[in-house]
Amino acid sequence: MNAKKNIWRKVSSAVLVSCGGFGFFTALSVYKENEQFYRNVIMPAVRKLDPETSHNIAIMAAKYRIFPKTKFVDGSNLGTEVWGLHFPNPVGMAAGFDKQGEAIHGLQDLGFGFVEVGSVTPLPQPGNPQPRVFRLVEDEAIINRFGFNSDGQDAVHKRLSEFRKKNSSALVGVNLGKNKESPDSVPDYIMGVQKFSDVADYLVINVSSPNTPGLRDLQGEKPLEVLLENVLSARDALPAPMRRPLLLKLAPDLTAQERKDVASVILKKKCKVDGLIVSNTTVSRSPSLSSAFREEPGGLSGKPLSKLSTHLIADMYLLTKGTVPIIGVGGISSGQDAYEKVRAGASLVQLYTAFTYHGPPIVSRIKRELDQLLREDGMSSVAEAVGKDAQKYLQSGANS
Ligand SMILES: Cc1cc2nc3c(=O)[nH]c(=O)nc-3n(C[C@H](O)[C@H](O)[C@H](O)COP(=O)(O)O)c2cc1C
């Protein structure tokens, strides 16, 4: 009996020591932003959960600031000025990750230079039925058809106001959507501009999500003109300190003519937005996609979107003669990808999908690599590289 007890005691202490050791090693690896540990242990474990559940867990972790603060210190060449705002680095979290404005502080801890909250709709709405997000692991991509699941403007505004009381240094954009059932889109966006101007550093008119019927039609010449003229005049009617930069987010699926039309509208004085976000997800499906989920309806993001968005950045940069600052987004997973977007015409960049595949260490890696690439090319700021290769990306063709 005693021998049995002894064995049991030894086994349990061995298990305890191993678990403790593994726990300690995990904590240390997370603390040290060990990329290999994330790649080989944490992210495969995360992928065992369905994508929406793991996303909700990530939001909770960021909300309660479970991720340790990054050790990476932004070098001075990463800092950049756009719209009179100083960004400590040009790498932001794209819209869609923190739709409800719950995780900004946690994302700032990871080293993002700015965070875009939303899309937020005027009234709360549930979005499309689940499942509505799919991992295309082999393609390092995601297809989503969330359809603007939003807590609504009141709830998100309340959260952002609370956040602002505690943290005034974070740069936060608010991405505005429209309710699915709204008969007229214009008032929805106007309401968003009026609501969030006291808490946001910039605002985004999102007319490019593929999952709200008819939304992308607002990118057409006439509807876009009406929308921008009205939204800009509502913005300009606000007291001066609340007139935030207004950006327009575009789809990568615009034809050459549609791109020209968008440029001609936003160059008109009454419709001149302060910036563009290029791009949202694509509804196209490259034949090279190999994942089983490739035919799921929705917007595709991640690696397969990279070239499409870079070409649209170059197009829009040249069509607007570099007069409209661009946030470049789509398939960025390395410093090289970010640098290409900058050289194509982006003043700032964002990512989402690669973050879900690589976890928090990707933020520091992108910044470190970008810093190195700028130095290698003898540049002391991101601004110096903006648009340097726009012509090259234009000439290489939109669908290459
Ligand atoms: C799951 C998911 C949800 C998204 N939701 C939004 C959204 O609500 N509003 C928006 O403007 N973009 C949304 N996006 C698009 C991203 O902001 C970004 O433009 C796109 O994913 C390309 O970047 P990436 O390849 O780095 O993910 C979403 C993307 C994903 C993957």
Short mmCIF file of C-alpha atoms and ligand atoms in Angstrom, two decimals:
data_model
loop_
_atom_site.label_atom_id
_atom_site.label_comp_id
_atom_site.label_asym_id
_atom_site.label_seq_id
_atom_site.Cartn_x
_atom_site.Cartn_y
_atom_site.Cartn_z
CA MET A 1 0.00 0.00 0.00
CA ASN A 2 2.85 2.34 1.01
CA ALA A 3 4.78 1.51 -2.18
CA LYS A 4 1.69 2.39 -4.24
CA LYS A 5 1.31 5.70 -2.40
CA ASN A 6 4.99 6.49 -2.99
CA ILE A 7 4.73 5.85 -6.72
CA TRP A 8 1.60 8.00 -6.91
CA ARG A 9 3.35 10.80 -5.02
CA LYS A 10 6.35 10.61 -7.38
CA VAL A 11 4.16 10.63 -10.51
CA SER A 12 2.12 13.61 -9.32
CA SER A 13 5.18 15.62 -8.37
CA ALA A 14 6.76 14.80 -11.78
CA VAL A 15 3.56 16.01 -13.49
CA LEU A 16 3.51 19.13 -11.33
CA VAL A 17 7.16 19.93 -12.05
CA SER A 18 6.65 19.41 -15.83
CA CYS A 19 3.48 21.53 -15.90
CA GLY A 20 5.17 24.21 -13.81
CA GLY A 21 8.21 24.11 -16.08
CA PHE A 22 6.06 24.32 -19.20
CA GLY A 23 4.01 27.13 -17.66
CA PHE A 24 7.16 29.03 -16.77
CA PHE A 25 8.64 28.44 -20.25
CA THR A 26 5.37 29.61 -21.87
CA ALA A 27 5.21 32.73 -19.73
CA LEU A 28 8.87 33.51 -20.49
CA SER A 29 8.40 32.93 -24.22
CA VAL A 30 5.34 35.16 -24.32
CA TYR A 31 7.15 37.80 -22.27
CA LYS A 32 10.13 37.69 -24.62
CA GLU A 33 7.91 37.79 -27.76
CA ASN A 34 9.57 34.54 -28.87
CA GLU A 35 8.36 34.20 -32.46
CA GLN A 36 9.32 30.56 -32.78
CA PHE A 37 7.33 29.63 -29.69
CA TYR A 38 4.29 31.46 -31.05
CA ARG A 39 4.75 29.78 -34.46
CA ASN A 40 5.25 26.24 -33.17
CA VAL A 41 3.16 26.13 -30.00
CA ILE A 42 0.72 28.98 -29.37
CA MET A 43 -0.66 29.69 -32.84
CA PRO A 44 -1.25 25.99 -33.76
CA ALA A 45 -3.12 25.65 -30.43
CA VAL A 46 -5.16 28.77 -31.24
CA ARG A 47 -6.04 27.28 -34.64
CA LYS A 48 -7.62 24.26 -32.92
CA LEU A 49 -10.46 26.62 -31.95
CA ASP A 50 -12.94 27.88 -34.49
CA PRO A 51 -11.86 31.30 -35.85
CA GLU A 52 -14.60 33.37 -34.23
CA THR A 53 -13.97 31.83 -30.77
CA SER A 54 -10.22 32.38 -30.99
CA HIS A 55 -10.86 35.95 -32.14
CA ASN A 56 -13.10 36.57 -29.11
CA ILE A 57 -10.40 35.16 -26.81
CA ALA A 58 -7.78 37.41 -28.42
CA ILE A 59 -10.05 40.44 -27.86
CA MET A 60 -10.49 39.47 -24.20
CA ALA A 61 -6.73 39.02 -23.79
CA ALA A 62 -6.11 42.47 -25.27
CA LYS A 63 -8.99 44.02 -23.31
CA TYR A 64 -7.60 42.80 -19.98
CA ARG A 65 -4.05 43.54 -21.15
CA ILE A 66 -2.84 39.98 -20.67
CA PHE A 67 -0.20 40.33 -23.41
CA PRO A 68 2.98 41.84 -21.99
CA LYS A 69 4.05 45.24 -23.25
CA THR A 70 6.45 45.01 -26.20
CA LYS A 71 10.16 45.51 -25.52
CA PHE A 72 10.71 46.98 -28.98
CA VAL A 73 11.47 50.68 -28.88
CA ASP A 74 10.41 52.56 -32.01
CA GLY A 75 13.40 54.20 -33.69
CA SER A 76 13.12 57.83 -34.75
CA ASN A 77 12.97 56.88 -38.46
CA LEU A 78 9.71 54.98 -37.81
CA GLY A 79 7.94 58.03 -36.41
CA THR A 80 5.88 59.91 -38.99
CA GLU A 81 3.54 62.91 -39.31
CA VAL A 82 0.28 62.58 -41.22
CA TRP A 83 -2.71 64.93 -40.95
CA GLY A 84 -0.79 66.87 -38.32
CA LEU A 85 -0.78 63.78 -36.08
CA HIS A 86 2.44 62.23 -34.86
CA PHE A 87 2.45 58.44 -35.30
CA PRO A 88 5.19 56.75 -33.18
CA ASN A 89 5.42 54.15 -35.95
CA PRO A 90 3.48 53.63 -39.18
CA VAL A 91 2.07 50.16 -38.40
CA GLY A 92 -1.59 50.09 -37.34
CA MET A 93 -4.21 47.48 -36.53
CA ALA A 94 -6.76 47.42 -39.35
CA ALA A 95 -10.52 47.74 -38.90
CA GLY A 96 -12.46 44.59 -38.10
CA PHE A 97 -10.24 43.25 -35.33
CA ASP A 98 -11.49 45.54 -32.58
CA LYS A 99 -14.94 46.20 -33.99
CA GLN A 100 -16.42 47.26 -30.66
CA GLY A 101 -13.57 49.39 -29.27
CA GLU A 102 -12.67 47.09 -26.40
CA ALA A 103 -9.03 46.25 -27.00
CA ILE A 104 -7.24 49.50 -27.90
CA HIS A 105 -4.96 49.68 -24.86
CA GLY A 106 -3.90 46.04 -25.23
CA LEU A 107 -3.13 46.56 -28.92
CA GLN A 108 -1.14 49.69 -28.11
CA ASP A 109 0.88 47.55 -25.64
CA LEU A 110 1.83 45.25 -28.53
CA GLY A 111 3.45 48.17 -30.34
CA PHE A 112 0.84 49.18 -32.91
CA GLY A 113 1.31 52.84 -33.83
CA PHE A 114 -2.46 53.29 -34.14
CA VAL A 115 -5.65 51.27 -33.89
CA GLU A 116 -8.72 51.50 -36.11
CA VAL A 117 -11.93 50.58 -34.31
CA GLY A 118 -15.04 49.37 -36.18
CA SER A 119 -16.79 49.17 -38.49
CA VAL A 120 -19.43 50.71 -36.25
CA THR A 121 -23.05 50.99 -37.42
CA PRO A 122 -25.50 53.61 -36.06
CA LEU A 123 -27.80 51.04 -34.43
CA PRO A 124 -26.68 47.74 -32.94
CA GLN A 125 -27.02 44.82 -35.38
CA PRO A 126 -26.01 41.15 -35.14
CA GLY A 127 -24.38 40.70 -38.55
CA ASN A 128 -24.69 37.51 -40.57
CA PRO A 129 -25.35 34.07 -39.08
CA GLN A 130 -22.36 31.94 -38.00
CA PRO A 131 -20.13 30.46 -39.31
CA ARG A 132 -19.03 33.69 -40.98
CA VAL A 133 -15.25 33.57 -40.83
CA PHE A 134 -12.96 30.93 -42.32
CA ARG A 135 -9.22 30.30 -42.12
CA LEU A 136 -7.51 29.42 -45.38
CA VAL A 137 -4.43 28.12 -43.62
CA GLU A 138 -2.57 26.87 -46.71
CA ASP A 139 -2.99 30.30 -48.30
CA GLU A 140 -2.36 32.30 -45.13
CA ALA A 141 -5.67 34.02 -45.74
CA ILE A 142 -9.12 34.55 -44.24
CA ILE A 143 -12.56 34.79 -45.79
CA ASN A 144 -15.09 36.68 -43.69
CA ARG A 145 -18.71 37.63 -44.13
CA PHE A 146 -19.39 39.16 -40.73
CA GLY A 147 -21.75 41.72 -42.25
CA PHE A 148 -21.04 44.53 -39.74
CA ASN A 149 -21.84 42.88 -36.41
CA SER A 150 -21.79 46.00 -34.28
CA ASP A 151 -22.72 47.06 -30.75
CA GLY A 152 -23.85 50.31 -32.37
CA GLN A 153 -22.59 53.88 -32.10
CA ASP A 154 -23.85 54.62 -28.56
CA ALA A 155 -22.15 51.64 -26.94
CA VAL A 156 -18.87 52.03 -28.84
CA HIS A 157 -18.80 55.78 -28.23
CA LYS A 158 -19.28 55.19 -24.49
CA ARG A 159 -16.32 52.77 -24.47
CA LEU A 160 -14.10 55.18 -26.37
CA SER A 161 -15.03 58.07 -24.07
CA GLU A 162 -14.05 55.94 -21.05
CA PHE A 163 -10.83 54.96 -22.80
CA ARG A 164 -9.98 58.59 -23.57
CA LYS A 165 -10.27 59.49 -19.89
CA LYS A 166 -7.47 57.02 -19.13
CA ASN A 167 -5.33 57.26 -22.24
CA SER A 168 -5.06 60.33 -24.38
CA SER A 169 -1.85 59.32 -26.19
CA ALA A 170 -3.19 56.42 -28.30
CA LEU A 171 -4.03 57.25 -31.90
CA VAL A 172 -7.45 55.84 -32.69
CA GLY A 173 -9.38 55.83 -35.94
CA VAL A 174 -13.08 55.03 -36.05
CA ASN A 175 -14.35 53.18 -39.10
CA LEU A 176 -17.99 53.93 -39.92
CA GLY A 177 -20.44 51.54 -41.54
CA LYS A 178 -24.16 51.67 -42.26
CA ASN A 179 -26.99 49.56 -40.92
CA LYS A 180 -28.13 46.80 -43.24
CA GLU A 181 -31.73 47.99 -43.11
CA SER A 182 -31.06 51.72 -43.55
CA PRO A 183 -32.99 53.01 -46.55
CA ASP A 184 -30.50 55.87 -47.05
CA SER A 185 -26.78 55.53 -46.31
CA VAL A 186 -25.87 59.20 -46.13
CA PRO A 187 -27.48 59.94 -42.71
CA ASP A 188 -25.81 56.83 -41.24
CA TYR A 189 -22.34 58.15 -42.07
CA ILE A 190 -23.21 61.70 -41.02
CA MET A 191 -24.37 60.38 -37.63
CA GLY A 192 -21.06 58.54 -37.25
CA VAL A 193 -19.01 61.65 -38.01
CA GLN A 194 -21.00 63.72 -35.53
CA LYS A 195 -20.90 61.02 -32.86
CA PHE A 196 -17.22 60.12 -32.86
CA SER A 197 -15.55 63.46 -33.59
CA ASP A 198 -14.86 64.05 -29.89
CA VAL A 199 -13.03 60.74 -29.36
CA ALA A 200 -11.43 59.76 -32.69
CA ASP A 201 -8.21 60.99 -34.28
CA TYR A 202 -9.51 60.18 -37.74
CA LEU A 203 -12.74 58.82 -39.22
CA VAL A 204 -13.25 56.37 -42.06
CA ILE A 205 -16.14 56.18 -44.49
CA ASN A 206 -16.23 52.48 -45.26
CA VAL A 207 -17.99 51.90 -48.56
CA SER A 208 -16.00 48.83 -49.49
CA SER A 209 -17.03 45.91 -47.27
CA PRO A 210 -18.42 43.21 -49.54
CA ASN A 211 -20.84 41.81 -46.95
CA THR A 212 -23.50 44.53 -46.82
CA PRO A 213 -25.71 44.41 -49.89
CA GLY A 214 -25.31 47.49 -52.10
CA LEU A 215 -22.55 49.06 -49.97
CA ARG A 216 -19.88 48.92 -52.65
CA ASP A 217 -22.18 50.73 -55.10
CA LEU A 218 -21.50 53.85 -53.03
CA GLN A 219 -18.06 53.91 -54.67
CA GLY A 220 -19.74 54.81 -57.99
CA GLU A 221 -19.11 58.34 -59.26
CA LYS A 222 -22.53 59.91 -58.57
CA PRO A 223 -23.39 58.21 -55.24
CA LEU A 224 -19.86 58.86 -53.99
CA GLU A 225 -20.07 62.52 -54.85
CA VAL A 226 -23.39 62.91 -53.00
CA LEU A 227 -22.11 60.95 -49.99
CA LEU A 228 -18.80 62.78 -49.64
CA GLU A 229 -20.24 66.23 -50.19
CA ASN A 230 -22.81 65.68 -47.45
CA VAL A 231 -20.50 63.99 -44.98
CA LEU A 232 -17.75 66.57 -45.45
CA SER A 233 -20.14 69.46 -44.99
CA ALA A 234 -21.43 67.84 -41.77
CA ARG A 235 -17.84 67.49 -40.60
CA ASP A 236 -17.02 71.09 -41.52
CA ALA A 237 -20.06 72.34 -39.60
CA LEU A 238 -18.53 71.00 -36.35
CA PRO A 239 -16.47 73.29 -34.07
CA ALA A 240 -12.88 73.50 -35.36
CA PRO A 241 -11.21 71.22 -32.75
CA MET A 242 -13.66 68.45 -33.66
CA ARG A 243 -13.10 68.52 -37.41
CA ARG A 244 -11.30 65.20 -37.81
CA PRO A 245 -9.47 63.96 -40.91
CA LEU A 246 -11.96 62.02 -43.01
CA LEU A 247 -10.74 58.98 -44.93
CA LEU A 248 -12.40 56.82 -47.57
CA LYS A 249 -11.78 53.06 -47.60
CA LEU A 250 -11.75 51.42 -51.03
CA ALA A 251 -12.23 47.93 -52.44
CA PRO A 252 -9.40 46.27 -54.36
CA ASP A 253 -11.88 45.09 -57.00
CA LEU A 254 -12.47 48.51 -58.60
CA THR A 255 -11.94 48.52 -62.37
CA ALA A 256 -9.52 50.96 -64.02
CA GLN A 257 -12.43 53.25 -64.94
CA GLU A 258 -13.92 53.09 -61.43
CA ARG A 259 -10.53 54.06 -59.95
CA LYS A 260 -10.39 57.09 -62.25
CA ASP A 261 -13.95 58.02 -61.26
CA VAL A 262 -13.14 57.80 -57.55
CA ALA A 263 -10.04 59.95 -58.08
CA SER A 264 -11.98 62.55 -60.05
CA VAL A 265 -14.59 62.78 -57.28
CA ILE A 266 -12.18 63.07 -54.37
CA LEU A 267 -10.16 65.73 -56.16
CA LYS A 268 -13.21 68.01 -56.31
CA LYS A 269 -13.00 70.68 -53.62
CA LYS A 270 -16.36 69.82 -52.04
CA CYS A 271 -15.54 66.08 -51.93
CA LYS A 272 -11.85 66.22 -51.02
CA VAL A 273 -11.31 63.60 -48.36
CA ASP A 274 -8.15 63.82 -46.27
CA GLY A 275 -7.01 60.30 -46.99
CA LEU A 276 -7.67 56.89 -48.49
CA ILE A 277 -7.46 53.43 -46.99
CA VAL A 278 -6.42 50.92 -49.63
CA SER A 279 -7.73 48.30 -49.42
CA ASN A 280 -10.59 46.32 -48.01
CA THR A 281 -10.97 42.58 -48.68
CA THR A 282 -11.45 41.20 -52.21
CA VAL A 283 -14.36 39.23 -53.66
CA SER A 284 -12.03 37.84 -56.34
CA ARG A 285 -10.58 34.34 -55.95
CA SER A 286 -7.16 33.69 -57.41
CA PRO A 287 -6.88 30.25 -59.06
CA SER A 288 -3.78 29.70 -56.94
CA LEU A 289 -5.86 29.37 -53.72
CA SER A 290 -5.62 25.84 -52.38
CA SER A 291 -7.64 25.82 -49.16
CA ALA A 292 -10.92 23.91 -48.93
CA PHE A 293 -12.74 27.10 -47.90
CA ARG A 294 -11.74 29.09 -51.00
CA GLU A 295 -15.26 29.15 -52.44
CA GLU A 296 -16.91 30.49 -49.28
CA PRO A 297 -18.73 33.76 -50.05
CA GLY A 298 -17.26 36.86 -48.41
CA GLY A 299 -14.16 39.03 -48.48
CA LEU A 300 -10.72 37.47 -48.83
CA SER A 301 -7.80 38.96 -46.90
CA GLY A 302 -4.18 38.05 -46.20
CA LYS A 303 -1.38 36.96 -48.54
CA PRO A 304 -3.47 36.51 -51.72
CA LEU A 305 -4.66 40.13 -51.40
CA SER A 306 -1.20 41.63 -51.15
CA LYS A 307 -0.48 42.45 -54.81
CA LEU A 308 -4.01 43.58 -55.61
CA SER A 309 -3.93 46.13 -52.80
CA THR A 310 -0.40 47.31 -53.61
CA HIS A 311 -1.42 47.98 -57.23
CA LEU A 312 -4.47 49.93 -56.10
CA ILE A 313 -2.27 51.98 -53.75
CA ALA A 314 0.03 52.86 -56.66
CA ASP A 315 -2.93 53.66 -58.92
CA MET A 316 -4.60 55.94 -56.39
CA TYR A 317 -1.30 57.60 -55.47
CA LEU A 318 -0.64 58.48 -59.11
CA LEU A 319 -4.24 59.39 -59.96
CA THR A 320 -4.29 61.83 -57.04
CA LYS A 321 -0.71 62.98 -57.76
CA GLY A 322 0.36 62.09 -54.25
CA THR A 323 -1.89 64.77 -52.76
CA VAL A 324 -4.05 62.40 -50.68
CA PRO A 325 -2.25 60.40 -47.95
CA ILE A 326 -2.93 56.67 -48.15
CA ILE A 327 -3.04 53.97 -45.48
CA GLY A 328 -1.89 50.79 -47.23
CA VAL A 329 -3.41 47.49 -46.08
CA GLY A 330 -3.72 44.01 -47.52
CA GLY A 331 -1.55 40.95 -46.95
CA ILE A 332 1.23 42.60 -44.96
CA SER A 333 3.17 40.00 -42.98
CA SER A 334 6.75 41.32 -43.11
CA GLY A 335 8.76 44.52 -43.11
CA GLN A 336 9.33 43.95 -46.84
CA ASP A 337 5.55 43.84 -47.47
CA ALA A 338 5.08 47.04 -45.48
CA TYR A 339 7.96 48.73 -47.29
CA GLU A 340 6.49 47.77 -50.69
CA LYS A 341 3.20 49.38 -49.72
CA VAL A 342 5.06 52.54 -48.65
CA ARG A 343 7.08 52.65 -51.87
CA ALA A 344 3.85 52.14 -53.84
CA GLY A 345 2.39 55.26 -52.17
CA ALA A 346 1.27 54.51 -48.60
CA SER A 347 2.17 56.92 -45.79
CA LEU A 348 0.99 54.46 -43.12
CA VAL A 349 0.19 50.74 -43.16
CA GLN A 350 -2.16 48.35 -41.35
CA LEU A 351 -2.58 44.63 -40.95
CA TYR A 352 -5.09 42.16 -39.61
CA THR A 353 -4.87 38.66 -41.12
CA ALA A 354 -1.14 38.11 -40.54
CA PHE A 355 -1.66 39.02 -36.89
CA THR A 356 -4.09 36.11 -36.56
CA TYR A 357 -1.52 33.72 -38.07
CA HIS A 358 1.64 34.92 -36.33
CA GLY A 359 0.42 36.52 -33.10
CA PRO A 360 1.77 39.58 -31.27
CA PRO A 361 5.50 39.20 -32.14
CA ILE A 362 4.72 40.06 -35.77
CA VAL A 363 4.26 43.72 -34.86
CA SER A 364 7.83 44.16 -33.60
CA ARG A 365 9.23 42.06 -36.44
CA ILE A 366 7.56 44.20 -39.13
CA LYS A 367 8.82 47.38 -37.46
CA ARG A 368 12.37 46.01 -37.02
CA GLU A 369 12.54 44.88 -40.65
CA LEU A 370 11.05 48.12 -41.95
CA ASP A 371 13.53 50.13 -39.93
CA GLN A 372 16.38 48.01 -41.40
CA LEU A 373 15.11 48.39 -45.00
CA LEU A 374 14.87 52.16 -44.64
CA ARG A 375 18.43 52.30 -43.32
CA GLU A 376 19.75 50.07 -46.12
CA ASP A 377 18.26 52.49 -48.64
CA GLY A 378 19.78 55.45 -46.80
CA MET A 379 16.45 56.88 -45.69
CA SER A 380 15.87 58.49 -42.33
CA SER A 381 12.07 58.44 -42.43
CA VAL A 382 9.12 56.54 -43.85
CA ALA A 383 7.95 59.76 -45.53
CA GLU A 384 11.05 59.77 -47.76
CA ALA A 385 10.08 56.41 -49.28
CA VAL A 386 6.40 57.17 -49.98
CA GLY A 387 5.50 56.61 -53.63
CA LYS A 388 9.07 55.98 -54.80
CA ASP A 389 7.97 52.88 -56.76
CA ALA A 390 4.41 53.91 -57.64
CA GLN A 391 5.18 53.96 -61.35
CA LYS A 392 6.77 50.51 -61.18
CA TYR A 393 3.69 48.95 -59.55
CA LEU A 394 1.39 50.67 -61.99
CA GLN A 395 3.38 49.42 -64.96
CA SER A 396 3.51 45.87 -63.67
CA GLY A 397 -0.28 45.59 -64.17
CA ALA A 398 -3.15 45.27 -61.72
CA ASN A 399 -3.64 41.55 -61.98
CA SER A 400 -0.10 40.29 -62.13
C1 LIG B 1 -12.41 39.02 -40.01
C2 LIG B 1 -12.27 40.36 -40.67
C3 LIG B 1 -13.19 41.36 -40.40
C4 LIG B 1 -13.06 42.62 -41.01
N1 LIG B 1 -13.96 43.61 -40.72
C5 LIG B 1 -13.79 44.83 -41.27
C6 LIG B 1 -14.68 45.89 -40.94
O1 LIG B 1 -15.57 45.76 -40.12
N2 LIG B 1 -14.49 47.09 -41.57
C7 LIG B 1 -13.49 47.30 -42.47
O2 LIG B 1 -13.36 48.41 -43.00
N3 LIG B 1 -12.63 46.32 -42.78
C8 LIG B 1 -12.75 45.09 -42.20
N4 LIG B 1 -11.87 44.10 -42.53
C9 LIG B 1 -10.83 44.35 -43.55
C10 LIG B 1 -9.49 44.74 -42.93
O3 LIG B 1 -9.57 45.95 -42.25
C11 LIG B 1 -8.40 44.85 -44.03
O4 LIG B 1 -8.76 45.91 -44.89
C12 LIG B 1 -8.25 43.58 -44.84
O5 LIG B 1 -8.41 42.44 -44.05
C13 LIG B 1 -6.88 43.50 -45.53
O6 LIG B 1 -5.83 43.46 -44.58
P1 LIG B 1 -5.11 42.07 -44.13
O7 LIG B 1 -4.80 41.31 -45.38
O8 LIG B 1 -3.90 42.51 -43.36
O9 LIG B 1 -6.10 41.36 -43.27
C14 LIG B 1 -11.98 42.85 -41.92
C15 LIG B 1 -11.06 41.83 -42.17
C16 LIG B 1 -11.19 40.60 -41.56
C17 LIG B 1 -10.16 39.53 -41.85
#
